[in-house]
Short mmCIF file of C-alpha atoms and ligand atoms in Angstrom, two decimals:
data_model
loop_
_atom_site.label_atom_id
_atom_site.label_comp_id
_atom_site.label_asym_id
_atom_site.label_seq_id
_atom_site.Cartn_x
_atom_site.Cartn_y
_atom_site.Cartn_z
CA MET A 1 84.99 82.73 85.58
CA PRO A 2 82.92 82.18 82.50
CA SER A 3 83.42 79.32 80.35
CA GLY A 4 83.43 81.26 76.82
CA ALA A 5 81.20 78.16 75.12
CA ASP A 6 78.90 80.76 74.22
CA VAL A 7 81.76 82.66 71.72
CA ARG A 8 80.78 82.58 68.65
CA SER A 9 83.53 84.04 66.38
CA GLY A 10 86.41 82.16 68.54
CA ASP A 11 87.81 80.38 65.43
CA ARG A 12 88.61 83.62 63.39
CA PRO A 13 92.41 84.95 64.12
CA ASP A 14 90.94 88.34 64.49
CA ALA A 15 87.90 87.55 66.70
CA ALA A 16 87.25 89.68 69.59
CA PHE A 17 87.24 86.88 72.07
CA ASP A 18 88.38 83.10 72.12
CA ALA A 19 86.84 80.63 74.30
CA GLN A 20 89.15 80.91 77.39
CA HIS A 21 87.50 82.98 79.63
CA ALA A 22 85.29 85.02 77.41
CA PRO A 23 83.16 87.59 79.32
CA ASP A 24 80.09 85.93 80.49
CA ARG A 25 77.04 86.46 78.13
CA ALA A 26 74.60 85.56 81.17
CA LEU A 27 76.38 88.75 82.66
CA ILE A 28 76.32 91.11 80.01
CA ASP A 29 72.49 90.34 79.32
CA THR A 30 71.90 91.61 82.85
CA CYS A 31 72.29 94.90 81.37
CA VAL A 32 68.85 96.70 80.02
CA HIS A 33 70.68 99.37 78.16
CA CYS A 34 68.56 102.12 80.50
CA GLY A 35 72.00 104.34 81.02
CA PHE A 36 71.56 105.35 84.56
CA CYS A 37 74.99 104.23 84.74
CA LEU A 38 76.31 107.01 82.10
CA PRO A 39 76.67 110.38 84.36
CA SER A 40 78.68 108.23 86.92
CA CYS A 41 81.12 107.20 84.60
CA PRO A 42 84.24 109.40 83.91
CA THR A 43 85.16 108.29 80.35
CA TYR A 44 81.52 109.56 79.50
CA ALA A 45 81.52 112.42 81.54
CA LEU A 46 84.95 113.39 79.77
CA TRP A 47 83.85 112.69 76.24
CA GLY A 48 80.05 111.99 76.06
CA GLU A 49 80.90 108.89 73.81
CA GLU A 50 78.78 105.87 73.63
CA MET A 51 81.33 103.25 73.50
CA ASP A 52 83.19 104.80 75.99
CA SER A 53 80.42 104.40 78.33
CA PRO A 54 79.68 100.97 80.42
CA ARG A 55 76.49 100.51 78.40
CA GLY A 56 78.90 101.07 75.28
CA ARG A 57 81.36 98.83 76.40
CA ILE A 58 78.87 96.14 77.63
CA TYR A 59 77.59 96.36 73.87
CA LEU A 60 80.92 95.86 72.54
CA MET A 61 81.52 92.92 74.84
CA SER A 62 78.58 91.33 73.10
CA ALA A 63 78.93 92.40 69.97
CA GLY A 64 82.32 90.63 70.16
CA LEU A 65 80.96 87.62 71.58
CA ASP A 66 78.51 87.58 68.45
CA GLY A 67 81.28 87.91 65.90
CA ARG A 68 80.05 91.35 65.28
CA ALA A 69 83.23 93.11 66.50
CA ALA A 70 86.74 92.10 66.01
CA MET A 71 89.89 92.81 68.46
CA THR A 72 91.01 95.74 66.53
CA PRO A 73 93.05 98.47 68.13
CA THR A 74 89.83 100.82 67.90
CA PHE A 75 87.99 97.90 70.09
CA VAL A 76 91.26 97.68 72.50
CA ARG A 77 91.00 101.47 73.28
CA HIS A 78 87.46 101.79 74.50
CA PHE A 79 88.44 98.89 77.05
CA ASP A 80 92.06 100.45 77.43
CA ALA A 81 90.04 103.93 78.28
CA CYS A 82 87.96 102.51 81.10
CA LEU A 83 89.20 103.24 84.65
CA GLY A 84 87.61 100.31 85.77
CA CYS A 85 86.60 102.23 88.84
CA MET A 86 83.31 100.51 89.23
CA ALA A 87 81.11 103.64 89.44
CA CYS A 88 78.73 102.09 87.31
CA VAL A 89 78.22 99.19 89.34
CA THR A 90 77.11 101.42 92.01
CA ALA A 91 75.17 102.87 89.68
CA CYS A 92 73.65 100.45 87.69
CA PRO A 93 69.74 99.43 89.41
CA SER A 94 70.11 96.31 87.51
CA GLY A 95 72.73 94.85 89.41
CA VAL A 96 75.15 94.51 86.39
CA GLN A 97 78.64 92.75 87.53
CA TYR A 98 80.68 95.11 85.41
CA ALA A 99 84.04 93.77 87.36
CA PRO A 100 84.47 90.14 86.09
CA LEU A 101 83.15 91.33 82.61
CA ILE A 102 86.31 94.03 82.32
CA GLU A 103 88.58 91.78 83.91
CA ALA A 104 87.57 88.92 81.54
CA THR A 105 87.65 91.09 78.45
CA ARG A 106 91.07 92.60 79.61
CA GLY A 107 92.25 89.02 79.86
CA GLN A 108 91.69 88.14 76.49
CA ILE A 109 93.21 91.50 75.20
CA GLU A 110 96.32 91.05 77.60
CA ARG A 111 96.89 87.39 76.29
CA ARG A 112 95.99 87.76 72.26
CA HIS A 113 96.39 91.60 71.51
CA ASP A 114 99.50 92.80 69.77
CA ARG A 115 100.25 96.01 71.48
CA ALA A 116 102.57 98.33 70.06
CA LEU A 117 106.19 97.51 70.63
CA ALA A 118 106.35 100.76 72.93
CA ASP A 119 103.28 100.00 74.71
CA ARG A 120 104.22 96.49 75.27
CA VAL A 121 107.72 97.85 76.59
CA PHE A 122 106.17 100.38 79.05
CA ARG A 123 104.00 97.82 80.39
CA ALA A 124 106.06 94.95 80.94
CA PHE A 125 108.84 97.75 82.78
CA ILE A 126 105.92 98.58 85.55
CA PHE A 127 104.78 95.22 85.93
CA ALA A 128 108.45 94.29 86.77
CA LEU A 129 108.95 97.00 88.92
CA PHE A 130 105.67 97.81 90.76
CA PRO A 131 104.96 94.49 92.51
CA TYR A 132 108.37 93.78 94.03
CA PRO A 133 109.32 96.48 96.84
CA SER A 134 112.83 95.47 96.68
CA ARG A 135 113.42 96.87 93.26
CA MET A 136 111.18 99.74 94.00
CA ARG A 137 113.60 100.61 96.47
CA ILE A 138 116.56 100.30 94.26
CA ALA A 139 114.47 102.33 91.43
CA LEU A 140 113.55 105.11 93.74
CA ALA A 141 116.73 105.47 95.58
CA PRO A 142 117.87 108.45 93.20
CA LEU A 143 114.68 110.08 94.01
CA ALA A 144 115.58 110.51 97.81
CA LEU A 145 118.86 111.50 96.88
CA ILE A 146 117.29 114.30 94.62
CA HIS A 147 114.29 114.84 96.14
CA SER A 148 114.57 118.43 97.16
CA VAL A 149 116.07 119.35 94.11
CA ALA A 150 113.32 117.59 92.10
CA ARG A 151 110.49 120.13 93.32
CA PRO A 152 110.98 122.86 91.19
CA PHE A 153 111.27 120.27 87.95
CA ARG A 154 108.01 119.12 89.19
CA ALA A 155 106.47 122.34 89.17
CA ALA A 156 107.93 122.84 85.54
CA ALA A 157 106.28 119.65 84.42
CA ALA A 158 102.75 120.42 85.90
CA VAL A 159 103.32 123.30 83.39
CA VAL A 160 104.18 121.47 80.43
CA GLY A 161 101.59 120.37 77.90
CA ARG A 162 97.97 121.16 78.92
CA PRO A 163 97.83 124.03 81.85
CA SER A 164 94.95 123.17 84.36
CA GLY A 165 91.44 125.13 84.22
CA LEU A 166 90.85 123.46 80.32
CA PRO A 167 87.49 122.71 80.11
CA TYR A 168 85.91 119.22 81.21
CA ARG A 169 84.78 118.20 77.95
CA ARG A 170 87.58 118.21 75.33
CA PRO A 171 86.77 116.81 71.71
CA ARG A 172 88.31 113.27 71.04
CA ALA A 173 87.82 111.11 68.16
CA LEU A 174 85.24 108.09 68.45
CA PHE A 175 87.94 105.88 66.67
CA ASP A 176 90.95 107.47 67.72
CA SER A 177 92.92 103.91 68.25
CA THR A 178 96.66 105.45 69.10
CA PRO A 179 97.70 104.90 72.80
CA PRO A 180 99.41 107.58 74.74
CA GLY A 181 102.83 108.27 73.41
CA VAL A 182 105.83 107.80 75.67
CA PHE A 183 106.71 111.26 76.53
CA ALA A 184 103.28 111.75 77.90
CA ARG A 185 103.82 108.69 79.74
CA LEU A 186 107.02 109.68 80.72
CA ARG A 187 105.98 113.11 81.87
CA ALA A 188 103.13 111.78 84.35
CA MET A 189 105.61 109.27 86.13
CA PHE A 190 107.86 112.51 86.79
CA GLU A 191 104.94 114.54 87.58
CA LEU A 192 103.40 111.59 89.86
CA ALA A 193 106.71 110.76 91.50
CA PRO A 194 106.30 111.03 95.22
CA PRO A 195 108.62 112.89 97.89
CA ILE A 196 110.84 109.70 98.72
CA THR A 197 113.29 110.06 101.60
CA TRP A 198 115.78 107.46 102.89
CA ARG A 199 114.00 107.05 105.89
CA SER A 200 110.64 106.00 103.63
CA LEU A 201 112.84 103.70 101.60
CA SER A 202 114.27 101.98 104.90
CA ALA A 203 111.23 101.77 107.20
CA ARG A 204 109.91 98.00 107.94
CA VAL A 205 107.10 97.12 110.03
CA ALA A 206 107.55 94.92 112.80
CA PRO A 207 106.60 91.11 112.66
CA LEU A 208 104.20 91.52 115.65
CA THR A 209 102.92 94.26 117.65
CA PRO A 210 101.22 93.24 120.75
CA ALA A 211 97.56 94.61 121.99
CA VAL A 212 97.72 97.45 124.17
CA GLY A 213 95.77 96.08 127.37
CA ALA A 214 93.77 92.69 126.76
CA ARG A 215 93.69 91.46 123.36
CA ARG A 216 90.28 91.53 121.18
CA LEU A 217 91.68 90.11 117.74
CA THR A 218 94.93 88.99 116.04
CA ILE A 219 95.18 90.72 112.99
CA GLY A 220 97.64 90.21 109.90
CA VAL A 221 98.51 93.25 107.94
CA LEU A 222 98.94 93.73 104.25
CA THR A 223 101.88 95.96 104.05
CA GLY A 224 101.74 96.49 100.43
CA CYS A 225 104.19 97.59 97.83
CA VAL A 226 103.72 100.80 96.84
CA GLN A 227 102.12 101.42 100.02
CA ARG A 228 105.36 100.31 101.95
CA VAL A 229 107.97 102.09 100.10
CA VAL A 230 106.30 105.34 99.57
CA PHE A 231 103.93 105.45 102.19
CA PRO A 232 105.27 103.68 105.16
CA GLN A 233 104.03 106.11 107.85
CA VAL A 234 100.66 104.67 106.43
CA ASN A 235 101.52 101.15 107.93
CA ALA A 236 102.92 102.64 110.93
CA ALA A 237 99.68 104.51 111.56
CA THR A 238 97.64 101.39 110.83
CA VAL A 239 99.68 99.21 113.30
CA ASN A 240 99.92 101.75 116.01
CA VAL A 241 95.77 102.45 115.65
CA LEU A 242 94.77 98.15 115.47
CA ALA A 243 97.15 97.79 118.60
CA ALA A 244 95.76 100.68 120.68
CA GLU A 245 92.43 99.45 119.85
CA GLY A 246 93.56 95.78 121.32
CA CYS A 247 94.67 93.77 118.36
CA ASP A 248 97.58 91.71 118.00
CA VAL A 249 98.82 93.15 114.93
CA VAL A 250 100.94 90.82 112.90
CA ALA A 251 102.60 92.07 109.58
CA PRO A 252 104.29 88.58 107.85
CA ALA A 253 108.02 90.27 106.70
CA ASP A 254 107.74 87.35 103.70
CA GLN A 255 104.52 88.96 101.99
CA GLY A 256 104.87 89.92 98.74
CA CYS A 257 102.18 91.44 96.03
CA CYS A 258 98.54 90.93 96.37
CA GLY A 259 98.41 90.87 92.38
CA ALA A 260 96.16 93.98 92.63
CA LEU A 261 97.98 95.74 89.81
CA ALA A 262 97.77 92.45 87.38
CA LEU A 263 94.42 91.55 88.09
CA HIS A 264 92.93 94.84 87.45
CA ALA A 265 95.33 94.98 84.14
CA GLY A 266 94.06 91.37 82.94
CA ARG A 267 97.31 89.59 83.65
CA LEU A 268 95.08 86.86 85.46
CA ASP A 269 98.06 84.24 85.65
CA ASP A 270 100.34 86.42 87.21
CA ALA A 271 97.36 87.64 89.52
CA ARG A 272 96.64 83.95 90.32
CA THR A 273 100.34 83.07 91.57
CA PHE A 274 100.66 86.67 93.71
CA ALA A 275 97.07 85.49 95.18
CA ARG A 276 98.23 82.14 96.09
CA ARG A 277 101.35 83.24 97.87
CA THR A 278 99.57 86.05 99.86
CA ILE A 279 97.01 83.28 101.06
CA GLU A 280 99.69 80.97 102.16
CA THR A 281 101.34 83.73 103.77
CA PHE A 282 98.48 84.85 105.98
CA GLU A 283 97.33 81.07 106.57
CA ARG A 284 100.84 80.46 108.08
CA ALA A 285 100.48 83.89 110.24
CA GLY A 286 97.23 82.38 111.57
CA VAL A 287 95.36 85.62 111.77
CA GLU A 288 91.37 86.11 112.60
CA ARG A 289 91.42 89.01 109.72
CA VAL A 290 93.57 90.25 107.14
CA ALA A 291 93.34 94.14 107.27
CA VAL A 292 94.41 96.13 104.29
CA ASN A 293 94.87 99.77 104.05
CA ALA A 294 95.17 100.39 100.20
CA ALA A 295 91.58 100.13 98.53
CA GLY A 296 92.58 98.57 95.29
CA CYS A 297 94.68 96.01 97.19
CA GLY A 298 91.70 95.09 99.48
CA SER A 299 89.16 94.69 96.75
CA SER A 300 91.56 92.34 94.81
CA MET A 301 92.03 90.41 97.69
CA LYS A 302 87.86 90.17 98.50
CA GLU A 303 88.12 88.64 94.48
CA TYR A 304 90.51 85.89 95.53
CA GLY A 305 87.62 83.14 95.84
CA GLN A 306 86.34 84.33 92.10
CA LEU A 307 89.87 84.37 90.84
CA LEU A 308 90.91 80.94 91.76
CA ALA A 309 87.54 79.41 91.53
CA ASP A 310 88.69 77.23 88.59
CA ASP A 311 91.27 75.68 90.60
CA PRO A 312 90.26 72.58 92.69
CA ALA A 313 93.32 73.19 95.22
CA TRP A 314 92.92 76.97 95.87
CA ALA A 315 89.10 77.58 95.44
CA ALA A 316 88.06 76.87 99.26
CA ARG A 317 91.07 78.34 100.53
CA ALA A 318 90.77 81.41 98.34
CA ARG A 319 86.93 81.76 99.27
CA ASP A 320 88.00 81.61 103.21
CA PHE A 321 90.65 84.03 102.90
CA SER A 322 88.34 86.71 101.14
CA ALA A 323 86.01 86.10 103.87
CA ARG A 324 88.37 87.49 106.47
CA VAL A 325 89.66 90.42 104.19
CA ARG A 326 88.58 93.99 105.57
CA ASP A 327 89.60 97.39 105.10
CA VAL A 328 91.21 98.64 108.16
CA SER A 329 88.50 101.27 108.82
CA GLU A 330 86.04 98.28 108.63
CA VAL A 331 87.95 96.41 111.15
CA VAL A 332 88.17 99.39 113.83
CA ALA A 333 84.13 99.60 112.80
CA GLU A 334 83.86 96.18 113.66
CA LEU A 335 85.57 96.41 117.24
CA GLY A 336 83.20 98.36 118.45
CA PRO A 337 83.48 101.08 121.02
CA PRO A 338 87.07 103.09 120.95
CA ARG A 339 89.25 101.64 123.34
CA ALA A 340 92.11 104.56 122.96
CA THR A 341 91.20 107.95 123.65
CA ARG A 342 90.86 110.59 120.78
CA HIS A 343 92.37 113.65 121.09
CA SER A 344 90.50 116.74 119.27
CA LEU A 345 91.87 117.78 115.88
CA ALA A 346 90.44 121.28 114.79
CA LEU A 347 90.73 120.08 111.08
CA ARG A 348 88.18 120.84 108.11
CA ILE A 349 88.50 117.32 106.08
CA ALA A 350 87.29 116.21 102.62
CA TYR A 351 87.08 112.52 102.83
CA HIS A 352 87.47 111.39 99.08
CA ASP A 353 85.77 107.93 98.30
CA ALA A 354 88.55 105.64 96.52
CA CYS A 355 86.81 103.86 93.88
CA HIS A 356 88.04 100.24 94.61
CA LEU A 357 86.67 100.87 98.38
CA ALA A 358 83.59 102.61 97.49
CA HIS A 359 82.14 101.01 94.55
CA ALA A 360 84.34 97.72 94.39
CA GLN A 361 83.62 96.88 97.90
CA GLY A 362 80.86 98.93 99.00
CA VAL A 363 82.91 100.76 102.06
CA ARG A 364 81.76 104.48 102.49
CA GLU A 365 80.83 105.02 106.05
CA PRO A 366 83.25 103.06 108.22
CA PRO A 367 85.98 105.41 106.98
CA ARG A 368 83.73 108.32 107.41
CA ASP A 369 82.54 106.98 110.70
CA LEU A 370 86.37 106.82 111.74
CA LEU A 371 87.18 110.47 110.70
CA ARG A 372 83.62 111.68 113.12
CA SER A 373 85.13 109.65 115.95
CA ILE A 374 87.47 112.38 116.42
CA PRO A 375 86.68 115.40 118.15
CA GLY A 376 87.22 118.77 116.20
CA VAL A 377 86.74 117.36 113.05
CA GLU A 378 84.85 118.59 110.72
CA LEU A 379 83.76 116.59 107.36
CA VAL A 380 82.97 118.64 104.33
CA PRO A 381 81.54 117.13 101.06
CA LEU A 382 83.12 117.30 97.59
CA ALA A 383 81.19 117.75 94.62
CA GLU A 384 81.30 114.54 92.12
CA PRO A 385 81.87 112.09 94.97
CA GLU A 386 81.23 109.08 92.58
CA ILE A 387 83.81 110.63 90.01
CA CYS A 388 87.07 108.61 89.99
CA CYS A 389 90.12 111.03 90.51
CA GLY A 390 92.11 109.29 87.65
CA SER A 391 94.35 107.27 89.79
CA ALA A 392 92.88 103.64 89.15
CA GLY A 393 96.02 101.53 89.60
CA ILE A 394 98.34 101.94 86.39
CA TYR A 395 95.90 104.20 84.86
CA ASN A 396 97.49 107.29 85.45
CA LEU A 397 100.60 105.87 83.62
CA VAL A 398 99.27 104.53 81.09
CA GLU A 399 96.56 106.74 80.12
CA PRO A 400 98.09 110.39 81.43
CA ASP A 401 95.85 112.79 79.66
CA THR A 402 92.73 111.27 80.31
CA ALA A 403 93.98 110.84 84.01
CA ARG A 404 95.32 114.45 84.23
CA ASP A 405 91.82 115.55 83.18
CA LEU A 406 90.21 113.85 85.83
CA GLY A 407 92.87 114.93 88.57
CA ASP A 408 92.11 118.72 87.53
CA ARG A 409 88.34 118.03 87.69
CA LYS A 410 88.93 116.77 91.24
CA ALA A 411 91.34 119.21 92.32
CA ALA A 412 88.68 122.19 91.04
CA HIS A 413 86.30 120.15 93.72
CA ILE A 414 88.57 120.22 96.35
CA ALA A 415 89.36 124.09 95.75
CA MET A 416 85.93 124.67 96.06
CA ALA A 417 85.55 122.79 98.77
CA GLN A 418 88.57 124.43 101.06
CA PRO A 419 89.52 121.55 103.06
CA ASP A 420 92.43 121.24 105.62
CA VAL A 421 92.70 117.74 104.50
CA VAL A 422 92.03 115.55 102.28
CA ALA A 423 91.52 111.80 103.28
CA THR A 424 91.43 108.99 101.16
CA ALA A 425 92.43 105.17 101.38
CA ASN A 426 94.65 104.58 98.55
CA PRO A 427 98.30 105.09 97.97
CA GLY A 428 97.29 105.68 94.20
CA CYS A 429 94.60 108.37 94.72
CA THR A 430 96.91 110.01 97.18
CA LEU A 431 99.62 110.56 94.42
CA GLN A 432 97.25 111.43 91.62
CA MET A 433 95.43 113.69 93.69
CA ALA A 434 98.49 115.40 95.27
CA ALA A 435 99.94 116.03 91.80
CA ALA A 436 96.49 117.39 90.56
CA ALA A 437 96.78 119.57 93.59
CA ARG A 438 100.35 121.12 93.04
CA ARG A 439 99.33 121.86 89.46
CA ARG A 440 96.67 124.01 90.81
CA GLY A 441 98.45 125.70 93.63
CA LEU A 442 96.44 124.22 96.17
CA ALA A 443 97.78 124.04 99.80
CA VAL A 444 96.14 120.97 100.81
CA ALA A 445 97.47 118.02 103.07
CA ILE A 446 96.50 114.09 101.83
CA ARG A 447 96.43 111.65 104.21
CA HIS A 448 94.80 107.97 104.98
CA PRO A 449 92.12 108.52 107.39
CA ILE A 450 94.33 105.92 109.39
CA GLU A 451 96.96 108.31 110.22
CA ILE A 452 94.46 111.05 111.12
CA LEU A 453 93.09 108.68 113.64
CA ASP A 454 96.70 107.64 114.42
CA ALA A 455 97.44 111.42 115.07
CA SER A 456 94.50 112.17 117.21
CA ILE A 457 95.09 108.76 119.42
CA ARG A 458 98.98 110.08 119.81
CA GLY A 459 97.41 113.54 120.90
CA GLY A 460 97.82 115.71 118.14
S1 LIG B 1 84.56 100.71 85.15
FE1 LIG B 1 84.65 103.23 85.65
S2 LIG B 1 85.21 103.65 83.19
FE2 LIG B 1 84.87 102.08 83.27
S3 LIG B 1 82.88 101.93 82.11
FE3 LIG B 1 82.29 101.45 84.58
S4 LIG B 1 82.01 103.69 85.45
FE4 LIG B 1 83.21 103.93 83.30
S1 LIG B 2 72.74 101.15 84.49
FE1 LIG B 2 73.28 98.74 84.20
S2 LIG B 2 71.64 98.20 83.11
FE2 LIG B 2 71.69 100.43 82.78
S3 LIG B 2 72.97 100.49 81.05
FE3 LIG B 2 74.28 100.68 82.55
S4 LIG B 2 75.17 98.77 83.07
FE4 LIG B 2 73.29 98.20 81.82
#
């Protein structure tokens, strides 16, 4: 993490950055302002505004370090609008490391910027709920009760506000510093709400599932927060596939949140606390790999080495832990020739790259190879594969209008590809694209690739 020694305006109360973990000047200076990243940036694609592009945001960070920009609401809005999707990292020919830059910037914003009361309360609510599965179960219990009743309301919510099919580029004032209102955020929550059932709320993963046949690896599975409550079938499929492929699968019952939501939102102290607990839990489990089926969680767990680099008691343990973390599709690839028989599934599948898998982790082929290993599957491409669907952690809750535009854009591409199933490896993307598909009236299933492989191994 950067020292912040380069901050020239740190003693001004409205300074953009103080000296505590400011964005690293050396990383900023690797940007040569070529603009190759601009077409991949979702906010630049929507608005065409330089300050809402990667190059513009890096320029703002530099201006903040130099004392030419202050921590104003406008300054903050440009960084709040960033999805943290890391498409710019993939596109950049100069190897600019945008992730540590935006994480440091967000860390400063969360620590020093005085957000409006409603904004503060909404964010506090999210961070008091989502990282804690037991609280989520309680909060989502009413949804299980009214699940069938809620469907028509969700359809109605899709009609309220802007209808789908609006032009992609809508006007936006460059210096608009007002965060989205409470109504828009609550509407987004309602619209994104998943079809919760009592079964999903009570589902649990067995602490140990033995390998089928001779053991190849002992693997820990992160069951996640949203994943274990909202999509327990993805965890069940992960365990089934790994066991069928010869792994002893350990799912420690005492595991908590990995800290991904906190890390990506700039709540770095919270993220470090979650990271230490996760490392301890899987060290105790004695596993050779830790498999993750949620892209955002995997990317943050692979970053623990950097997150805890300044902590002498944890730096080496964090590096060692991160080196053992894999997306579940990477584990399947690493295991080599399949052991379990794949049965035919006649499906047209469009694979959507979750940003935190493709851009942040550089994992693109293993999930596609996993799907290609299933007889009968036809992979069809989606247009604009590098552009985020608008989910981005808590982004679709705190920036609902932008997220909705990006969701509609993705749904339009899905409609053109006409798949039976969209496969994606992140629970946030699943919820986001399902909501966008409902708005557009698309009859398409959204599934994790490991669920599709599990269905194939089970025979249909
Ligand atoms: S992380 Fe995504 S939204 Fe943010 S600047 Fe990079 S491409 Fe744009
Ligand atoms: S592509 Fe890389 S070097 Fe070029 S403007 Fe974007 S971040 Fe800077």
